[in-house]
Amino acid sequence: MNVLVIGGGGREHALVWKLKQSKLVTKVYCAPGNAGISRDAVCEDIPVTDFDGLLKYAVKENINYTVVGPEVPLVNGVVDEFEKNGMPIFGPSKKAAELEGSKAFAKYIMNKYDIPTAGYREFVDYEQAKKFLKNADIPIVVKADGLAAGKGAIVCNDREKAYEALDLIMKKNAFGAAGRKVIIEECLTGYEVSVLAIADGETLVYLVPSQDHKRIFDNDEGPNTGGMGAYAPTPHISQAMMERIKKEIMEPTIKGLALEGRPYKGVLYAGLMMTSEGPKVLEYNCRFGDPETQAVLPLAKSDLLEAMMASRDGTLKDFVWENESGAAVCVVIASGGYPEKYEKGKQIFGLDGRIEEDVIVFHAGTKWDDDRIVTSGGRVLGVTAMGTDIKSAVDTVYRAVGKIAFDGAYYRKDIAARALANWRRSE
Ligand code: AMP
Ligand code: GLY
């Protein structure tokens, strides 16, 4: 089969890497891809929102199956568009992807189907929202309803900051139409876990639970980013807790969406806060996480394309999904200055050959400049190491990261450090 991956970040490189291992795959294509992906797949520079261009390309290259990485094309209905044209594709329909596309819709589903989440109110009127904030408990979280590239949730530790967040979203229109409605919700405390599963409308198969590191600096300080590193599995999710997450969160979500006439196929990603009362949903995503995928897919034993096809066909009930034992840790190397202003076009050194056993270098913001690979984005590389446990994966990953260099390269030194501390405590 010829497979097309839509997207061009670290997540898509991990998808291409894993799909290439499928026994069903002849050739992998990627649009638009990046420098690293172009070594593993045929890349074509088509924007992820150009559905016409993507469809024409898929027809021309005899693509048998398309896999979508980012949320924007999914929420805009790329799956419906491909299916309408007889082109098989993996992912949720536009109606199902609204679970990520509208936080108000996600809250409606959680409330209706008794799925644990933070208490909340929604507002379309600025004055009413402001009035509510005057008496609300602090800290509080103010969120834009729609897609905001991961920046639309603002955790406010004092009332002034909450007013500022509301102004930013509703008055300054920082996220455009995504901020016409706001969600104001209770602030939850605990540790965060990303649970990713592949769904076929009824049945779910689970990837290894993982943890992202969203803040730019060590010890979770500084502003939020797209994600600076991830590891899997999370040591604090026992088998019993995973069963609880399936029963209380993942299964009711899929059942609820089916009852609403929006059967969910594709990857269901639940961002959870593990609170003293149990797991609660912070958000749903309708796609693989980035950089979680770079840690989670190397731990997948099963054929990813087979699972994706079973998702579309509704046959996951008969599919046995297996994960490897052991652990994986991904460290993101970013351009200095990210997530604010940063420079591009820096030559990257140390990418040739195999830098360490059990290490994969996934590319994100990279491109070719003649025969050199240069930086072209904020998050540049995701270096993943596998090991028998988190400790050995951490040691390997940082040895590998130390061999890669470009002007201004920045990475966190504490990816998975908390998992290691927990691990030691439980030993
Ligand atoms: P979201 O875009 O909704 O996933 O939120 C992004 C990040 O904001 C999450 O990963 C959390 O770190 C934080 N966050 C969102 N909602 C809450 C909440 N209710 N309580 C505490 N932190 C939250
Ligand atoms: N790593 C967070 C996300 O993919 O949304």
XYZ file of C-alpha atoms and ligand atoms in Angstrom:
455
model
C 0.000 0.000 0.000
C 1.007 3.590 -0.599
C 0.462 5.680 2.511
C 0.320 9.477 2.769
C 1.010 11.239 6.079
C -0.298 14.805 6.374
C 1.872 17.155 8.467
C 5.509 18.068 8.908
C 6.504 17.969 12.577
C 8.131 15.527 14.981
C 4.863 13.636 15.433
C 4.595 13.096 11.684
C 8.211 11.910 11.491
C 7.399 9.334 14.176
C 4.275 8.280 12.240
C 6.280 7.907 9.015
C 8.991 5.956 10.879
C 6.447 3.545 12.368
C 4.317 3.167 9.229
C 7.404 2.302 7.194
C 7.802 -0.788 9.373
C 4.346 -2.067 8.431
C 4.373 -5.219 6.363
C 1.516 -3.767 4.303
C 3.407 -0.651 3.221
C 5.136 -0.238 -0.144
C 5.921 3.466 -0.060
C 5.333 6.348 2.356
C 4.593 9.908 1.216
C 4.366 13.005 3.386
C 2.946 16.505 2.851
C 4.643 18.805 3.552
C 7.212 16.820 5.609
C 10.628 18.172 6.683
C 14.324 17.419 6.081
C 14.388 14.303 8.258
C 11.117 12.959 6.892
C 12.449 13.374 3.344
C 15.005 10.668 4.130
C 12.194 8.230 4.976
C 9.370 9.326 2.680
C 8.641 11.167 -0.548
C 7.791 14.727 0.503
C 5.582 17.207 -1.343
C 5.197 20.793 -0.206
C 1.414 21.043 0.209
C -0.061 22.979 3.163
C -2.082 20.801 5.577
C -5.156 22.986 5.017
C -5.105 22.719 1.201
C -7.598 19.829 0.939
C -7.891 20.171 -2.832
C -4.122 20.002 -3.274
C -3.827 17.055 -0.886
C -6.620 15.133 -2.618
C -5.190 15.703 -6.091
C -1.760 14.580 -4.865
C -3.205 11.468 -3.212
C -5.019 10.501 -6.420
C -1.936 11.164 -8.567
C 0.337 9.011 -6.376
C -2.204 6.167 -6.015
C -2.379 6.601 -2.251
C -4.323 3.758 -0.620
C -4.477 5.198 2.858
C -3.967 8.670 4.349
C -3.020 9.455 7.957
C -3.541 12.942 9.406
C -1.143 14.350 12.014
C -2.332 17.827 13.121
C -5.688 18.923 14.517
C -6.455 21.830 12.164
C -7.208 19.729 9.052
C -9.173 17.219 11.173
C -11.333 19.901 12.793
C -11.826 21.479 9.337
C -13.136 18.180 7.955
C -10.300 16.652 5.913
C -11.592 13.153 6.716
C -15.082 13.908 5.339
C -13.513 15.479 2.246
C -11.303 12.445 1.500
C -14.069 9.909 2.197
C -16.481 11.841 -0.057
C -13.959 11.374 -2.840
C -13.531 7.662 -2.177
C -10.096 8.033 -0.598
C -9.641 5.961 2.613
C -8.288 8.029 5.504
C -7.557 7.560 9.228
C -9.034 10.026 11.708
C -12.276 11.430 13.112
C -14.943 13.088 10.983
C -15.466 16.827 11.350
C -18.404 16.209 13.722
C -16.354 13.864 15.923
C -13.253 16.111 15.858
C -15.333 18.856 17.451
C -14.306 17.172 20.693
C -11.003 19.062 20.282
C -12.361 21.879 18.115
C -14.722 23.195 20.793
C -14.007 22.988 24.498
C -17.681 23.848 25.156
C -18.721 20.799 23.127
C -16.223 18.632 25.022
C -17.631 19.898 28.330
C -21.186 19.194 27.130
C -20.240 15.592 26.345
C -18.445 15.134 29.687
C -21.368 16.535 31.675
C -24.001 14.567 29.786
C -22.134 11.252 30.082
C -20.784 11.679 33.628
C -17.133 11.885 32.685
C -15.061 13.463 35.481
C -13.724 16.945 34.664
C -13.282 20.375 36.292
C -16.441 22.344 37.161
C -17.002 25.154 34.629
C -19.171 27.892 33.153
C -19.245 29.072 29.548
C -19.762 32.652 28.353
C -20.246 34.443 25.047
C -20.780 37.786 26.792
C -17.648 39.559 28.050
C -19.405 41.520 30.848
C -21.077 38.412 32.236
C -17.784 36.525 32.190
C -16.069 39.405 33.995
C -18.833 39.538 36.599
C -18.441 35.822 37.206
C -14.674 36.225 37.651
C -15.218 38.891 40.359
C -16.449 36.290 42.819
C -14.834 33.143 41.473
C -12.427 31.046 43.529
C -8.761 31.678 42.680
C -6.727 30.077 41.081
C -8.954 29.671 38.045
C -8.491 28.683 34.404
C -9.727 30.791 31.477
C -9.896 29.049 28.092
C -10.745 30.030 24.546
C -13.415 27.658 23.209
C -11.779 26.919 19.848
C -8.367 25.863 18.533
C -5.491 28.054 19.723
C -2.358 26.016 18.947
C -2.099 24.890 22.582
C -2.025 28.462 23.924
C -5.724 28.947 24.625
C -5.794 27.691 28.243
C -4.568 30.251 30.765
C -4.073 29.191 34.377
C -4.571 32.314 36.547
C -3.137 32.493 40.050
C -4.707 35.850 40.874
C -7.837 37.758 39.887
C -5.954 40.428 37.907
C -4.413 37.737 35.724
C -7.864 36.201 35.160
C -9.216 39.572 33.962
C -6.170 39.918 31.692
C -6.735 36.436 30.266
C -10.381 37.260 29.570
C -9.357 40.534 27.862
C -6.736 38.741 25.811
C -9.257 36.183 24.553
C -12.457 38.248 24.210
C -11.312 41.865 23.729
C -7.904 41.620 22.032
C -9.069 38.576 20.054
C -5.675 36.915 20.511
C -7.078 33.645 19.153
C -9.528 35.147 16.656
C -12.908 33.413 16.342
C -11.705 30.672 18.725
C -12.233 33.207 21.527
C -15.845 34.189 20.794
C -16.803 31.866 23.606
C -14.811 31.285 26.800
C -14.788 28.465 29.303
C -13.950 29.446 32.862
C -13.118 26.419 34.930
C -11.988 25.216 38.309
C -8.209 24.807 38.622
C -7.230 21.182 39.240
C -4.051 20.056 40.944
C -2.140 16.809 40.588
C 0.062 15.368 37.863
C -0.778 15.240 34.199
C -0.936 12.137 32.049
C -1.645 11.727 28.331
C -3.708 8.655 27.463
C -3.853 7.875 23.739
C -6.046 5.207 22.222
C -7.093 4.182 18.728
C -10.877 4.017 18.361
C -13.186 2.557 15.718
C -16.422 4.168 16.912
C -16.994 1.492 19.581
C -13.789 -0.247 20.636
C -10.527 1.264 21.893
C -6.967 -0.079 21.888
C -4.457 1.708 24.110
C -0.984 3.070 23.546
C 1.339 3.330 26.548
C 0.365 6.212 28.913
C 2.868 9.056 28.722
C 3.741 12.421 30.156
C 4.558 15.631 28.298
C 6.662 18.542 29.656
C 4.855 21.669 28.499
C 6.898 24.472 30.086
C 10.064 25.809 28.455
C 12.399 25.691 31.482
C 13.530 22.974 33.898
C 11.337 22.382 36.972
C 8.283 23.321 34.874
C 9.066 27.020 34.896
C 8.466 29.633 32.219
C 5.769 29.837 29.546
C 3.952 26.912 27.928
C 5.327 25.456 24.685
C 4.108 22.816 22.271
C 5.938 20.306 24.495
C 9.661 20.030 25.372
C 9.876 16.306 25.951
C 7.941 13.217 26.914
C 8.416 9.816 28.415
C 6.457 6.593 28.557
C 5.205 4.673 30.404
C 4.279 6.885 33.366
C 5.302 4.989 36.512
C 2.463 6.443 38.576
C -0.325 4.871 36.478
C -0.844 1.373 37.840
C -2.729 -1.276 35.868
C -5.708 -0.732 38.186
C -5.652 3.039 37.564
C -5.459 2.443 33.824
C -8.577 0.249 34.080
C -10.325 3.048 35.960
C -9.341 5.559 33.237
C -10.782 3.223 30.601
C -14.064 2.676 32.482
C -14.624 6.227 33.764
C -13.259 8.264 30.879
C -12.285 6.648 27.578
C -15.194 4.208 27.135
C -17.973 6.630 28.178
C -16.508 9.233 25.790
C -16.710 6.860 22.835
C -20.184 5.625 23.853
C -21.410 9.188 24.344
C -20.187 10.341 20.952
C -21.801 7.331 19.262
C -25.108 8.160 21.001
C -24.797 11.754 19.782
C -24.553 10.472 16.195
C -20.874 11.368 15.980
C -19.111 7.986 16.077
C -15.439 8.549 16.884
C -12.772 6.909 14.742
C -9.087 7.783 14.952
C -6.853 8.624 17.878
C -8.596 9.752 21.029
C -6.161 11.602 23.281
C -7.311 12.439 26.795
C -5.165 14.920 28.705
C -5.824 13.985 32.331
C -5.091 15.499 35.710
C -4.607 12.804 38.338
C -6.259 14.519 41.307
C -6.800 13.308 44.875
C -10.355 12.419 43.750
C -9.124 10.419 40.777
C -8.485 11.108 37.099
C -10.223 14.128 35.537
C -10.190 15.309 31.930
C -8.342 18.582 31.216
C -8.873 18.335 27.487
C -9.423 15.967 24.605
C -7.373 15.973 21.437
C -8.526 14.307 18.234
C -5.018 13.217 17.146
C -1.662 11.922 18.307
C 0.186 14.154 20.806
C 3.422 15.929 19.957
C 5.947 15.023 21.461
C 4.146 12.100 23.184
C 4.009 10.187 19.886
C 7.804 10.283 19.627
C 7.973 8.364 22.941
C 4.890 6.179 22.564
C 5.188 4.807 19.011
C 8.676 3.345 19.564
C 7.012 1.278 22.325
C 4.287 -0.051 20.008
C 4.848 -3.626 18.926
C 1.813 -4.026 16.646
C 1.497 -2.960 13.038
C 0.232 0.635 13.157
C -1.273 0.604 9.668
C -3.273 -2.551 10.452
C -4.671 -0.871 13.589
C -5.502 2.285 11.631
C -7.308 0.283 8.960
C -9.247 -1.596 11.648
C -10.230 1.785 13.081
C -11.809 2.865 9.783
C -13.366 -0.572 9.154
C -14.819 -0.842 12.688
C -13.000 -4.124 13.391
C -10.794 -3.208 16.378
C -12.799 -5.663 18.529
C -10.852 -8.486 16.883
C -7.529 -6.681 16.891
C -4.876 -7.374 19.509
C -2.756 -4.285 20.078
C 0.549 -4.967 21.803
C 3.083 -2.636 23.388
C 6.724 -3.399 24.100
C 7.981 -3.582 27.649
C 10.649 -1.061 28.594
C 10.570 2.700 28.384
C 11.162 5.550 25.954
C 12.208 9.141 26.589
C 12.049 11.966 24.033
C 13.979 15.229 24.523
C 13.067 18.134 22.245
C 15.899 20.377 21.021
C 14.509 23.837 20.293
C 15.774 27.080 18.772
C 17.075 29.543 21.391
C 14.290 32.008 22.257
C 11.393 29.584 21.561
C 8.431 29.851 22.375
C 8.969 33.566 21.748
C 11.157 34.992 18.978
C 13.919 32.796 17.589
C 16.190 32.674 14.542
C 16.044 30.123 11.742
C 18.517 28.816 9.173
C 21.157 27.496 11.610
C 23.123 24.513 10.328
C 22.592 21.376 12.432
C 25.627 19.209 13.179
C 25.763 15.631 14.387
C 22.834 14.207 12.401
C 24.764 11.824 10.203
C 25.171 8.169 10.994
C 23.856 6.367 14.008
C 24.583 8.489 17.051
C 23.761 5.902 19.742
C 22.280 2.427 19.912
C 18.496 2.554 20.592
C 18.189 6.219 19.614
C 15.979 7.749 16.929
C 16.278 11.394 15.894
C 12.869 12.683 14.827
C 12.900 15.941 12.890
C 10.413 18.778 13.462
C 11.490 22.281 12.316
C 14.234 21.308 9.858
C 14.753 21.834 6.130
C 17.350 21.305 3.435
C 19.542 24.199 2.387
C 21.464 22.691 -0.538
C 23.117 19.687 1.082
C 22.986 21.041 4.644
C 20.157 20.527 7.112
C 19.193 23.789 8.830
C 16.687 24.848 11.486
C 13.317 26.124 10.263
C 11.106 26.212 13.350
C 10.861 26.533 17.138
C 10.981 22.860 18.006
C 13.753 21.487 15.805
C 14.374 17.849 16.772
C 12.922 15.204 19.083
C 15.581 12.766 20.185
C 14.108 9.507 21.501
C 15.942 6.745 23.333
C 14.553 3.375 24.316
C 15.747 1.447 27.346
C 14.813 -1.340 29.705
C 13.615 1.343 32.118
C 13.268 5.133 32.320
C 16.694 5.504 33.926
C 18.591 3.798 31.119
C 16.527 5.632 28.458
C 17.284 8.986 30.148
C 21.027 8.240 30.271
C 21.078 7.239 26.597
C 18.951 10.133 25.383
C 21.123 12.799 27.002
C 24.308 11.162 25.654
C 22.786 11.395 22.165
C 21.485 14.953 22.616
C 25.006 16.020 23.626
C 26.288 14.972 20.195
C 23.913 17.240 18.249
C 24.676 20.938 17.921
C 23.448 24.117 16.269
C 23.804 27.769 17.101
C 21.405 28.597 19.956
C 20.221 25.010 20.550
C 18.226 24.697 23.789
C 16.770 21.676 25.577
C 15.491 20.820 29.043
C 17.855 18.838 31.233
C 15.122 17.324 33.422
C 12.903 15.321 31.084
C 11.495 12.356 33.075
C 13.350 13.500 36.215
C 10.160 13.387 38.260
C 9.339 9.916 37.017
C 12.770 8.801 38.147
C 12.203 10.287 41.602
C 8.829 8.512 41.874
C 10.361 5.306 40.632
C 13.015 5.432 43.337
C 10.407 6.117 46.020
C 8.348 3.110 44.943
C 11.359 0.794 44.836
P -5.654 22.517 27.509
O -5.329 23.310 26.278
O -7.054 22.610 27.959
O -5.099 21.160 27.511
O -4.724 23.121 28.653
C -3.325 23.234 28.503
C -2.675 23.047 29.845
O -3.242 23.963 30.782
C -2.913 21.677 30.462
O -2.011 20.731 29.991
C -2.739 21.983 31.926
O -1.363 22.074 32.264
C -3.343 23.365 32.064
N -4.772 23.252 32.453
C -5.847 23.227 31.638
N -6.995 23.123 32.340
C -6.645 23.098 33.636
C -7.369 22.997 34.873
N -8.702 22.930 34.891
N -6.661 22.981 36.009
C -5.321 23.072 36.000
N -4.574 23.160 34.895
C -5.215 23.179 33.705
N 1.735 17.493 23.697
C 0.491 18.140 23.743
C -0.306 18.031 22.530
O 0.032 17.346 21.591
O -1.366 18.650 22.488
